[in-house]
CSV table of C-alpha atoms in Angstrom, one decimal:
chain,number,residue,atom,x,y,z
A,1,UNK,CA,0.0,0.0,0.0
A,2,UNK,CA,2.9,2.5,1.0
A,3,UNK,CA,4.7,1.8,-2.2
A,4,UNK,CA,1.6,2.3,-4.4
A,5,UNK,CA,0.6,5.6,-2.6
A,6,UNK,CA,4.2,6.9,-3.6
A,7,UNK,CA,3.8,6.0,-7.0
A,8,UNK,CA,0.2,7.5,-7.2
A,9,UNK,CA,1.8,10.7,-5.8
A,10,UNK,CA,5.1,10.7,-7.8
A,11,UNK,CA,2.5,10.1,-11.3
A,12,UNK,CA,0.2,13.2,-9.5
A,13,UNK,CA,3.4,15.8,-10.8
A,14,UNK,CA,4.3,14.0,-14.2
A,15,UNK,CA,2.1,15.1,-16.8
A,16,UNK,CA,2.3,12.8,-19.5
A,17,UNK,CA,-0.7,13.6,-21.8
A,18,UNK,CA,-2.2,10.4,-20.5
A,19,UNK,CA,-2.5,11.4,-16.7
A,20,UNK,CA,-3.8,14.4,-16.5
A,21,UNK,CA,-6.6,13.7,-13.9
A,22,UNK,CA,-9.6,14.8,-16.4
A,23,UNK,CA,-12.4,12.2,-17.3
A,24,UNK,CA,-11.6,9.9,-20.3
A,25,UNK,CA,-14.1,10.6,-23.3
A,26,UNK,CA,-16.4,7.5,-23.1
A,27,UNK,CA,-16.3,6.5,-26.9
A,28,UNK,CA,-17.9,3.6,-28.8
A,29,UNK,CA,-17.1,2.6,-32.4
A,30,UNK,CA,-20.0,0.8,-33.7
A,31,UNK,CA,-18.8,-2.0,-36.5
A,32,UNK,CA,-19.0,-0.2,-39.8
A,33,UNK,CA,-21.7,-1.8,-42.3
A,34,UNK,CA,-20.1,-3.7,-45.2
A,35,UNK,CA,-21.3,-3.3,-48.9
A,36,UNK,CA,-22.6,-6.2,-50.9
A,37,UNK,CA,-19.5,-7.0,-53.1
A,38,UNK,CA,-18.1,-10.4,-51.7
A,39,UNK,CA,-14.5,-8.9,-50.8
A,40,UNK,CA,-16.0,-5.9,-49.2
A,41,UNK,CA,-16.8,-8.3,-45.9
A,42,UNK,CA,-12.8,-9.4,-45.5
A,43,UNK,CA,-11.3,-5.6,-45.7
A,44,UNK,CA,-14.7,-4.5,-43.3
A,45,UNK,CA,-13.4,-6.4,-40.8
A,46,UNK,CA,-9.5,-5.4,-41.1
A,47,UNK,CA,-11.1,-2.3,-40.7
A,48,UNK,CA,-13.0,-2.5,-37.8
A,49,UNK,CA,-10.3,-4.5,-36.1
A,50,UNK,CA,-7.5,-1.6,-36.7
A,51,UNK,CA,-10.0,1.6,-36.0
A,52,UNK,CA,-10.8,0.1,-32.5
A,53,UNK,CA,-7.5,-1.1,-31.4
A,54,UNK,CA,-5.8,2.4,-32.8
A,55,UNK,CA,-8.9,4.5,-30.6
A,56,UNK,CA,-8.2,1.8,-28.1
A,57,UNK,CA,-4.2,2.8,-27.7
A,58,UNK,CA,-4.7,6.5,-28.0
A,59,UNK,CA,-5.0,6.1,-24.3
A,60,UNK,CA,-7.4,9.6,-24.3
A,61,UNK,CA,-10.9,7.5,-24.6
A,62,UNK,CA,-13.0,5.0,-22.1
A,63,UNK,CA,-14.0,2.4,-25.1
A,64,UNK,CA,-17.4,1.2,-24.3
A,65,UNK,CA,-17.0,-2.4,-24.2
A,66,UNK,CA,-19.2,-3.8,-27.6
A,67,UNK,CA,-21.4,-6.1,-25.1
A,68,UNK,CA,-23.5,-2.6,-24.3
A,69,UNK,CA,-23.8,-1.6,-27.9
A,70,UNK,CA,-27.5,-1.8,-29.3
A,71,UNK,CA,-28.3,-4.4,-31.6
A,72,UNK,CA,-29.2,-2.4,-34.7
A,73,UNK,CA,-25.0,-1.3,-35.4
A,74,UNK,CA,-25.9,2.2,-37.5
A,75,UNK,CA,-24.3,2.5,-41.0
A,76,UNK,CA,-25.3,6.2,-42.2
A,77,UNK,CA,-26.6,8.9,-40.2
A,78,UNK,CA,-30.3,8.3,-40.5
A,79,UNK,CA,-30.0,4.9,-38.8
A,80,UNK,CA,-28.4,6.3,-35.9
A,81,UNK,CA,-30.8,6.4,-32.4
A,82,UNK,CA,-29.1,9.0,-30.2
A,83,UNK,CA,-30.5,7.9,-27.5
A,84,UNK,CA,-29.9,4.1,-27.8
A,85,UNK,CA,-26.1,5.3,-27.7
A,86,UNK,CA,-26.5,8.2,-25.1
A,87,UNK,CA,-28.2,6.4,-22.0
A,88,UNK,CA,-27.3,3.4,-20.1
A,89,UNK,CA,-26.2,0.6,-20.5
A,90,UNK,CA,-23.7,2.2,-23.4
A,91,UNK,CA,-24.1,5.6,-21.8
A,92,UNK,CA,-21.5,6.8,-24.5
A,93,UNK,CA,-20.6,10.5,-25.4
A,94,UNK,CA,-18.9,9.9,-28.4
A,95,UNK,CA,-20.5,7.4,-31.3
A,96,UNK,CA,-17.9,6.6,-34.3
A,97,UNK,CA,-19.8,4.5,-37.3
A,98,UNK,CA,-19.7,4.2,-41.0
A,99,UNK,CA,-19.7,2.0,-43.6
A,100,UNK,CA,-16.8,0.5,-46.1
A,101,UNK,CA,-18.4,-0.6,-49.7
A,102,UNK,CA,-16.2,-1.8,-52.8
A,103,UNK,CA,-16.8,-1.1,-56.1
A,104,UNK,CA,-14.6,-1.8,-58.9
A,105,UNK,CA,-10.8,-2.0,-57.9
A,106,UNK,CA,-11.5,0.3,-55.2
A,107,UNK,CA,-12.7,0.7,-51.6
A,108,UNK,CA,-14.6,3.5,-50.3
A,109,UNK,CA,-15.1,4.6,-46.7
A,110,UNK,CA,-17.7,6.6,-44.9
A,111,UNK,CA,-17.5,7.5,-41.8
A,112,UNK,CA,-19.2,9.8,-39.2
A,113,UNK,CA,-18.2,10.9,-35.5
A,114,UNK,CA,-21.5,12.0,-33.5
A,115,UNK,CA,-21.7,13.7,-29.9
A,116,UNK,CA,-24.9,11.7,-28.7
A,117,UNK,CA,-25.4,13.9,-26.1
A,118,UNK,CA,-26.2,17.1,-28.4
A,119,UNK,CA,-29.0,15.9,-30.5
A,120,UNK,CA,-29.1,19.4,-31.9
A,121,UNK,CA,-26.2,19.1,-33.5
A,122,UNK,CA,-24.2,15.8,-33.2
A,123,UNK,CA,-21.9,15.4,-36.0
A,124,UNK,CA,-18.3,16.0,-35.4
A,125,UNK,CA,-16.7,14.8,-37.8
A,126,UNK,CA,-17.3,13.4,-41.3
A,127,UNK,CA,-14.7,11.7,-43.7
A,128,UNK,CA,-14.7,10.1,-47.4
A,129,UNK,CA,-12.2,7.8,-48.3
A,130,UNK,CA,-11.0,5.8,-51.6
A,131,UNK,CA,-8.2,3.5,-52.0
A,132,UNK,CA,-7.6,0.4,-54.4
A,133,UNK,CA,-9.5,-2.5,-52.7
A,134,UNK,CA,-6.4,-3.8,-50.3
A,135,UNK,CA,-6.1,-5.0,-46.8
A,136,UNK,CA,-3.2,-2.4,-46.7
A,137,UNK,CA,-5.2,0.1,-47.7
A,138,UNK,CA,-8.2,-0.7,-45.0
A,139,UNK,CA,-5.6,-0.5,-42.3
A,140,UNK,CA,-4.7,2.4,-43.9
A,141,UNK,CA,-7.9,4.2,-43.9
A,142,UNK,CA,-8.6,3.3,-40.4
A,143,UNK,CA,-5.6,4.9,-39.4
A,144,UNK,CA,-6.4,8.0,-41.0
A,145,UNK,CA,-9.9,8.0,-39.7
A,146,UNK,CA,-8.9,7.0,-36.4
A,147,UNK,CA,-6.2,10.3,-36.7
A,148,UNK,CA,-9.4,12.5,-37.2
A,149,UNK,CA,-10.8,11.4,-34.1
A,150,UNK,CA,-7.8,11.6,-31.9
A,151,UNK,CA,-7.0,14.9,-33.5
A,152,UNK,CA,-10.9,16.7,-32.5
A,153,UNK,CA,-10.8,15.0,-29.1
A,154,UNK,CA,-7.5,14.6,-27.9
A,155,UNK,CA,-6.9,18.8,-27.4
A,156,UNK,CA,-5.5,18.7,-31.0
A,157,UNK,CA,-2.8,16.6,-31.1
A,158,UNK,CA,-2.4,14.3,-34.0
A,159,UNK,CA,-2.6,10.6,-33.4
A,160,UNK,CA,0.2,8.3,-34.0
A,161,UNK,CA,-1.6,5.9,-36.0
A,162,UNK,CA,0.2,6.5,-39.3
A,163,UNK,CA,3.7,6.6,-37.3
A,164,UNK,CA,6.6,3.9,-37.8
A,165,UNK,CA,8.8,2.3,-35.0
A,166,UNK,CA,12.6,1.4,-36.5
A,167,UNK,CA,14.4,-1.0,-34.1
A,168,UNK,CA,17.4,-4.0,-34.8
A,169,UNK,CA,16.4,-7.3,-35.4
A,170,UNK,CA,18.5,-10.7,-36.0
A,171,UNK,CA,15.9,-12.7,-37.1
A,172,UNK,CA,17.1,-13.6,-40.4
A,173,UNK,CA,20.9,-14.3,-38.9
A,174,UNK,CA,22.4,-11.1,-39.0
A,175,UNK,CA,21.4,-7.8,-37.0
A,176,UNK,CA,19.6,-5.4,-39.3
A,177,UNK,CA,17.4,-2.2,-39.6
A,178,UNK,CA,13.9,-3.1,-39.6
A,179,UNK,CA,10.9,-1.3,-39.9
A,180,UNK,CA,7.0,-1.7,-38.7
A,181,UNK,CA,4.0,0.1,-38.1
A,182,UNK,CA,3.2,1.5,-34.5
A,183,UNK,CA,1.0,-1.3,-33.1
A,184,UNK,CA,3.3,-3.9,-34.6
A,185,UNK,CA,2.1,-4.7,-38.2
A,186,UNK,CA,4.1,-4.3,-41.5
A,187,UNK,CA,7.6,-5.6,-39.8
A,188,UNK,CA,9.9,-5.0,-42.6
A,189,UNK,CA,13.8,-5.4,-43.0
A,190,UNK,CA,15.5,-2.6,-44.5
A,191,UNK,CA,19.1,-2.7,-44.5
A,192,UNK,CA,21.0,-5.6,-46.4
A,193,UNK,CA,24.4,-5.6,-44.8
A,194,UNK,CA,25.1,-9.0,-43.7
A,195,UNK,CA,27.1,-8.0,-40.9
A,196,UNK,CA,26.0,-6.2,-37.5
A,197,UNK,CA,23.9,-3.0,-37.5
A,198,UNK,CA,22.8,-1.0,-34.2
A,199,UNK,CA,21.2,2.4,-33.0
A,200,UNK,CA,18.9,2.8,-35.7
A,201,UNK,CA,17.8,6.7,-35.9
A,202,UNK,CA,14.8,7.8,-38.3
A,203,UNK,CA,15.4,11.7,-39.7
A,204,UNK,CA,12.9,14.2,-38.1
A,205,UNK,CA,11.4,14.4,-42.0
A,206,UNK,CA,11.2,10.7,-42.3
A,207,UNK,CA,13.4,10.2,-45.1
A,208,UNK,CA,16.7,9.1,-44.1
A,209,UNK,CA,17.5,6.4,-40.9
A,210,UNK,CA,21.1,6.7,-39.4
A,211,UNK,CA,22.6,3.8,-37.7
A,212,UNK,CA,26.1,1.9,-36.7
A,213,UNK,CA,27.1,-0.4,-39.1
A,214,UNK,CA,30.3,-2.9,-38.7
A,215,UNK,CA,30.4,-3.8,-42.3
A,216,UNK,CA,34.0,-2.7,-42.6
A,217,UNK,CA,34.8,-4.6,-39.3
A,218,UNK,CA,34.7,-0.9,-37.7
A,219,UNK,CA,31.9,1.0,-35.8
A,220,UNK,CA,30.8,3.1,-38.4
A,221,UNK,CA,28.0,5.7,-39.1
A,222,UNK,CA,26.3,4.7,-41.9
A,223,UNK,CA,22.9,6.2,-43.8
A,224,UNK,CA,20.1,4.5,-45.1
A,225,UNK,CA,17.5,6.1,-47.9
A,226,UNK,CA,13.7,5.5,-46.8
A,227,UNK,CA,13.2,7.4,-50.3
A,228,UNK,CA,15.4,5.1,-52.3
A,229,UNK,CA,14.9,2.1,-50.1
A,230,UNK,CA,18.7,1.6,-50.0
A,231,UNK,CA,22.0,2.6,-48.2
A,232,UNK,CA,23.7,5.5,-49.3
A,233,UNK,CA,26.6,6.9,-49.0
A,234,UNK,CA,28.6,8.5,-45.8
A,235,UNK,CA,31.6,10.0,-45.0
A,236,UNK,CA,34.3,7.6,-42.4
A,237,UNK,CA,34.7,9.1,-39.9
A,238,UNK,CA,37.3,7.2,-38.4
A,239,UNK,CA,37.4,5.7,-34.6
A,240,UNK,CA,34.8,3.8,-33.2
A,241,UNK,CA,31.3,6.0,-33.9
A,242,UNK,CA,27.8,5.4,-32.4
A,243,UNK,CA,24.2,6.4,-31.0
A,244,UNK,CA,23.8,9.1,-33.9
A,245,UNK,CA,20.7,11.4,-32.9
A,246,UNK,CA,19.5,13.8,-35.5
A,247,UNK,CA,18.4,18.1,-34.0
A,248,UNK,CA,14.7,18.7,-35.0
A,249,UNK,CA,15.4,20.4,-38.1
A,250,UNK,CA,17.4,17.7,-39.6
A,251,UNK,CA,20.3,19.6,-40.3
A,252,UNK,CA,22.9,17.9,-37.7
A,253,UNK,CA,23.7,14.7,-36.4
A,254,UNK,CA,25.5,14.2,-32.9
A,255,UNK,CA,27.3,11.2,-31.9
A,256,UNK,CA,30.0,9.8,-30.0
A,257,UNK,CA,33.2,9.0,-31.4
A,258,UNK,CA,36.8,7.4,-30.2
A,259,UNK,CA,38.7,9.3,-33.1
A,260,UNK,CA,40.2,11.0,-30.8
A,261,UNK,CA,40.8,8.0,-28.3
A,262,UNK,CA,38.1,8.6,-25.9
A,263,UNK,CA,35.0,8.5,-26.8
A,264,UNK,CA,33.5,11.8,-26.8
A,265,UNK,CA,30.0,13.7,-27.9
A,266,UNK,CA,30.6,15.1,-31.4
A,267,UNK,CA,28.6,17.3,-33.5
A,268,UNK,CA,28.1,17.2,-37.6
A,269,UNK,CA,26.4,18.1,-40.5
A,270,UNK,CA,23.9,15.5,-41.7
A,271,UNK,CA,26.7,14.3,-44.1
A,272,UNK,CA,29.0,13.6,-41.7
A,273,UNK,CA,31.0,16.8,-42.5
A,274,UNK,CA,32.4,19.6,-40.3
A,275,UNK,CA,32.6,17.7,-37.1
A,276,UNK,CA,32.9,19.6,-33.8
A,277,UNK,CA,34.2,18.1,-30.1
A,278,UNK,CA,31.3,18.7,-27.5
A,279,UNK,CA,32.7,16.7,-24.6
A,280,UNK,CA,36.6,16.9,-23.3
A,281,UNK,CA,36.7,14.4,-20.6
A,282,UNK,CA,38.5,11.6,-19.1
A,283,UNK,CA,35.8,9.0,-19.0
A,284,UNK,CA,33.6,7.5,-22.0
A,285,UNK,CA,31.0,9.9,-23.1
A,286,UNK,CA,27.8,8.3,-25.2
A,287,UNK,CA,24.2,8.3,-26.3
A,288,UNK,CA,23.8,11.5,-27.2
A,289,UNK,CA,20.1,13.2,-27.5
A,290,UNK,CA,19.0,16.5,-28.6
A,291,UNK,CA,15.8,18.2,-26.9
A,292,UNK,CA,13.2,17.6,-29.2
A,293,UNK,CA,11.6,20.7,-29.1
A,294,UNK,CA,14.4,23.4,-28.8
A,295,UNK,CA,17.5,21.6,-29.7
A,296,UNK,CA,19.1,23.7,-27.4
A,297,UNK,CA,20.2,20.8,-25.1
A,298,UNK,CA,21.9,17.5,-25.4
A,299,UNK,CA,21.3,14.4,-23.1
A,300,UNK,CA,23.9,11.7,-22.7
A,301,UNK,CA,25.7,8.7,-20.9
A,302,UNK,CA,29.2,9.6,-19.1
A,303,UNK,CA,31.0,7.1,-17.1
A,304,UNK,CA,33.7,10.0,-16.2
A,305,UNK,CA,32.6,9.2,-12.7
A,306,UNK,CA,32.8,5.3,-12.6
A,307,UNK,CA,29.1,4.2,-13.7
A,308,UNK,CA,27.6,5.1,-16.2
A,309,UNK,CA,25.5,8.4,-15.6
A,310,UNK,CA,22.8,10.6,-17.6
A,311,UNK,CA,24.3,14.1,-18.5
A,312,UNK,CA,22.9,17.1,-19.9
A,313,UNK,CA,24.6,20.4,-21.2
A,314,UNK,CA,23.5,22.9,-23.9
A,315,UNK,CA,24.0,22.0,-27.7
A,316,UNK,CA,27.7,23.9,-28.0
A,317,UNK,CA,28.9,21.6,-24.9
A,318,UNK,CA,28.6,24.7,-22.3
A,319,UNK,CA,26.5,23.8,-18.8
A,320,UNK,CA,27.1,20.6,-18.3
A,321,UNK,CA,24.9,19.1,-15.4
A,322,UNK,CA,24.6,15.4,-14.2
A,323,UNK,CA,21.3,14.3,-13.5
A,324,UNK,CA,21.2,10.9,-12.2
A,325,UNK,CA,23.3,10.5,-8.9
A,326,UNK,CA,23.5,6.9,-7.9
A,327,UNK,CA,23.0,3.3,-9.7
A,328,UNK,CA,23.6,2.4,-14.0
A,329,UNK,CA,21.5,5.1,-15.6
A,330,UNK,CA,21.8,4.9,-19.7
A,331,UNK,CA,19.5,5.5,-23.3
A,332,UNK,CA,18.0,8.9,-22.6
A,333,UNK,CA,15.6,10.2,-24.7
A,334,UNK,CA,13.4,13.5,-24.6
A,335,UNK,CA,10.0,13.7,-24.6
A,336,UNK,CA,8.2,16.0,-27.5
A,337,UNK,CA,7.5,18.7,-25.5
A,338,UNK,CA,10.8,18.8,-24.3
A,339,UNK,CA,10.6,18.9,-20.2
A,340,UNK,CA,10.8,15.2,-19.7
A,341,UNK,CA,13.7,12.5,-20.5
A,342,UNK,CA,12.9,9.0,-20.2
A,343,UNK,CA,15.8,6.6,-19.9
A,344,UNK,CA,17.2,2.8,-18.1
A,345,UNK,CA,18.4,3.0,-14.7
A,346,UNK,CA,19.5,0.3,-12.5
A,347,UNK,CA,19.5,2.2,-9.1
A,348,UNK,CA,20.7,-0.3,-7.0
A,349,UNK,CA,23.7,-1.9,-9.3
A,350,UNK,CA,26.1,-4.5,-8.1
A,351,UNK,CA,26.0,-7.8,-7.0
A,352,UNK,CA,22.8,-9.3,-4.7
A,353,UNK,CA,21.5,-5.6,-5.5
A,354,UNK,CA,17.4,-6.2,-5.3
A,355,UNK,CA,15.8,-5.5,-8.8
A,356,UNK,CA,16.5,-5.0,-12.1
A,357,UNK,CA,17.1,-2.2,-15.0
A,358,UNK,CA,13.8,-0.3,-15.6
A,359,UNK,CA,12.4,2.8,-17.5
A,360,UNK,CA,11.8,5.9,-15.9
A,361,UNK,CA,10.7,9.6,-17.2
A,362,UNK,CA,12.4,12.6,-15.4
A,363,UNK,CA,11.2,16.3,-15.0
A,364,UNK,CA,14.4,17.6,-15.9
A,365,UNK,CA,13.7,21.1,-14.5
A,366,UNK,CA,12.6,19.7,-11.0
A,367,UNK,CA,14.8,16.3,-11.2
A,368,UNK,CA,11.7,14.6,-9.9
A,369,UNK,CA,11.3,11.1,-11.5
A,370,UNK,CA,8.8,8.0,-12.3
A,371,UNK,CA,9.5,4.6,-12.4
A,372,UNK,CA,7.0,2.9,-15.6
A,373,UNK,CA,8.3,-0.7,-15.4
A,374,UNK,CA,8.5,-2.7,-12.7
A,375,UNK,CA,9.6,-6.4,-14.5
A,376,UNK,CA,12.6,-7.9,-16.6
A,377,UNK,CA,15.3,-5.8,-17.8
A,378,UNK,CA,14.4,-3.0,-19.9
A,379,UNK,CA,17.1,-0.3,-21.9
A,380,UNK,CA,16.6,1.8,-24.7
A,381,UNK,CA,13.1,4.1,-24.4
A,382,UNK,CA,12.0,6.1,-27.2
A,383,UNK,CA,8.8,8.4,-27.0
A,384,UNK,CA,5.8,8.9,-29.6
A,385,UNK,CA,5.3,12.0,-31.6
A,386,UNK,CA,2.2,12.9,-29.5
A,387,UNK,CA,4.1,12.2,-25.7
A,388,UNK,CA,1.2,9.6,-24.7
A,389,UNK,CA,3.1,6.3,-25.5
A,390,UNK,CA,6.9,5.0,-24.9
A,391,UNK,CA,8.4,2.1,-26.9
A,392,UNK,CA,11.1,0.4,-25.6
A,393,UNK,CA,13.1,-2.5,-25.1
A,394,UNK,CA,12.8,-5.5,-22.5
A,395,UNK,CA,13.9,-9.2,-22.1
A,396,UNK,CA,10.9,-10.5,-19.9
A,397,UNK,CA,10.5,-14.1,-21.6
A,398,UNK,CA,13.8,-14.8,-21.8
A,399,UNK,CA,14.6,-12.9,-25.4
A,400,UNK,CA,14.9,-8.8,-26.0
A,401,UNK,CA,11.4,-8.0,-27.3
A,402,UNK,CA,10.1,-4.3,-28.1
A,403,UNK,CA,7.6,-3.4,-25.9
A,404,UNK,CA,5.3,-0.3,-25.9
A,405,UNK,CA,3.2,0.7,-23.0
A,406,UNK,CA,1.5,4.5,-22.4
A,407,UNK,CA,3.8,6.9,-20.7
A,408,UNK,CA,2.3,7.0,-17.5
A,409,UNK,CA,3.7,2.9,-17.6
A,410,UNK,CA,0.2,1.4,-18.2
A,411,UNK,CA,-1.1,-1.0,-21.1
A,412,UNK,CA,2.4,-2.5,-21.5
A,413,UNK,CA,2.6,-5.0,-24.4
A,414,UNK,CA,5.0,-6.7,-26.9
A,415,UNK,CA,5.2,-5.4,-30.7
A,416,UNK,CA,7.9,-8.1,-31.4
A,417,UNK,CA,8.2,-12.2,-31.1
A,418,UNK,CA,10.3,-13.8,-34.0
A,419,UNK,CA,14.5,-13.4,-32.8
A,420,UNK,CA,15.7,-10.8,-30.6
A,421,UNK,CA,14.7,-6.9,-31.3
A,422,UNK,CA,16.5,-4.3,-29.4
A,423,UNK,CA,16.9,-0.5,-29.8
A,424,UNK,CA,13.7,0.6,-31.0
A,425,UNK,CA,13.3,4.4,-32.5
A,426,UNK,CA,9.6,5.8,-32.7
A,427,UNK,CA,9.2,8.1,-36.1
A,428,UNK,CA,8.9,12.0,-35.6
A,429,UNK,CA,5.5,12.0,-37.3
């Protein structure tokens, strides 16, 4: 009881967009009606399936469970009974409904969102949709749809359904860049190097991932196209480089690099030209990451005072101030809007020390902190474009899976199951 009072008063300061004391909106999401074309029935339910579970994860609604929901499901306006939705046993605020119909090589969607409790005027939202007729595309559109909804009720912030997660698997026998969609779908292997890739790191625009790659038997930085779907070319850099981290406007890339002997926080262009020396210090110094929203800081890992620490200075190296005191603290990574880092900590590290290496989110202004898991060893956290959600790694079934959960540490899940994935990087947008 004491230690779950503690944690309910540490998550009363830490405002993570998911934990913000206010009433969830109670939403439901009727089934949308399917045309009479015989394919129209398959891509209605991939649909369905992907609009609730992407309302479901937003983490901003209370999803009335289906088992209230009247029996006559409405597929246009006129067959919608306010009242059937608005009282009890649904008792819902918020109605989403539709219908998906498929007519030569395409699908078309309509769908509605109604406020049953203002029968004067109850549509929100309306939204046409076409695509060719593919299970893709149906996920698609219910991401898109789903986006709508989160962005008119979620104090205009847009929804992450559309965003992409980049992490390292070995699942085909070599560690790779790999790609999927935010709630696990669409894994897909990127890179082609046959050799050992690490630290994946998307572009703020999308278009370009950074990572490590040991291709030439050294820890180099290396650049893949999203655009051109291959790796291009990067300038050597010499010495062992890692953990690039792009500054919101895509123009810079920081890292750390040994070309100097120590490894050290450097700062380049995006090409890998012009590189400046951040960090002067006895000690390694790694995992750099720029604020998110101002770029006018940079979080990272020192061990210039035995284990390894979390850091943060301003973006020219002036300031520097440490922010974890005690235990293995490593992998920061700034929140969106700036004022939070979440990161891996092992407080109590050495041998027979009692638990194990978790995520936690820091105010870095106040240096008050959260702990969101609570099982298995966990390490590199990355967080969503819209704050609400962190992904992360975490060996809980005896292989590194990624793992998402919301950022106040509930609804925690695996994305991953086939080899191990490790060092997942949530898209910008």
């Amino acid at each position: 009881m004491a230690m779950q009072a503690l944690l309910a008063a540490q998550t009363d300061w830490i405002k993570t967009g998911t934990g913000l004391g206010v009433e969830k909106i109670r939403l439901a999401a009727a089934d949308f009606k399917a045309g009479a074309d015989p394919r129209a029935a398959e891509l209605n339910k991939t649909f369905n399936d992907t609009l609730w579970n992407d309302l479901d994860q937003a983490g901003i609604f209370d999803m009335v469970s289906k088992s209230f929901y009247p029996l006559a499901q409405p597929g246009q306006p006129s067959e919608v009974r306010l009242d059937a939705w608005g009282n009890p046993p649904p008792n819902a605020n918020m109605l989403a409904f539709g219908n998906l119909n498929v007519s030569g090589d395409d699908v078309a969607v309509l769908g509605w969102l109604y406020d049953v409790k203002n029968p004067q005027s109850p549509q929100v939202l309306g939204k046409q949709y076409r695509e060719k007729a593919t299970q893709q595309n149906a996920r698609l559109i219910a991401h898109r749809f789903a986006n709508e909804i989160i962005l008119r009720l979620g104090g205009g912030i847009n929804g992450i359904a559309e965003t992409k997660i980049f992490f390292i698997s070995n699942r085909t026998g070599n560690k790779e860049v790999w790609m999927m969609d935010y709630d696990g779908q669409g894994q897909t292997r990127l890179t082609k190097d046959g050799s050992i890739a690490l630290s994946p790191a998307v572009s703020p625009d999308g278009a370009r991932v950074a990572y490590v790659s040991f291709t030439s038997g050294n820890a180099d930085l290396a650049m893949y196209s999203l655009e051109l779907g291959r790796r291009v070319a990067f300038a050597r850099l010499g010495g062992a480089n890692t953990a690039p981290s792009w500054t919101p406007d895509g123009k810079l890339l920081f890292s750390s690099s040994s070309r100097g002997g120590d490894p050290e926080i450097f700062m380049a262009e995006a090409s890998g030209s012009n590189p400046r020396r951040l960090t002067a210090y006895r000690g390694p110094d790694g995992q750099p990451t720029i604020n998110r929203k101002s770029g006018g800081q940079v979080a990272w890992v020192s061990g210039r005072t035995g284990l390894p620490q979390i850091y943060v200075m301003d973006a020219d190296g002036a300031n520097v101030q440490r922010l974890t005191e005690q235990g293995y603290a490593v992998s920061p990574a700034w929140s969106p809007n700036g004022q939070l880092l979440a990161f891996a900590w092992r407080r109590n590290y050495g041998p027979g020390a009692p638990g194990g290496q978790d995520i936690y989110i820091m105010d870095v202004t106040t240096r008050q902190w959260v702990q969101l898991t609570h099982e298995g060893m966990n390490d590199f956290p990355s967080w969503s474009p819209d704050g609400r959600h962190i992904v992360f790694q975490s060996r809980r079934g005896g292989s590194d899976q990624i793992w998402t959960m919301l950022a106040d540490g509930t609804r925690q899940h695996a994305l991953t199951s086939s080899g191990s994935n490790t060092q997942p990087n949530w898209s910008w947008k």
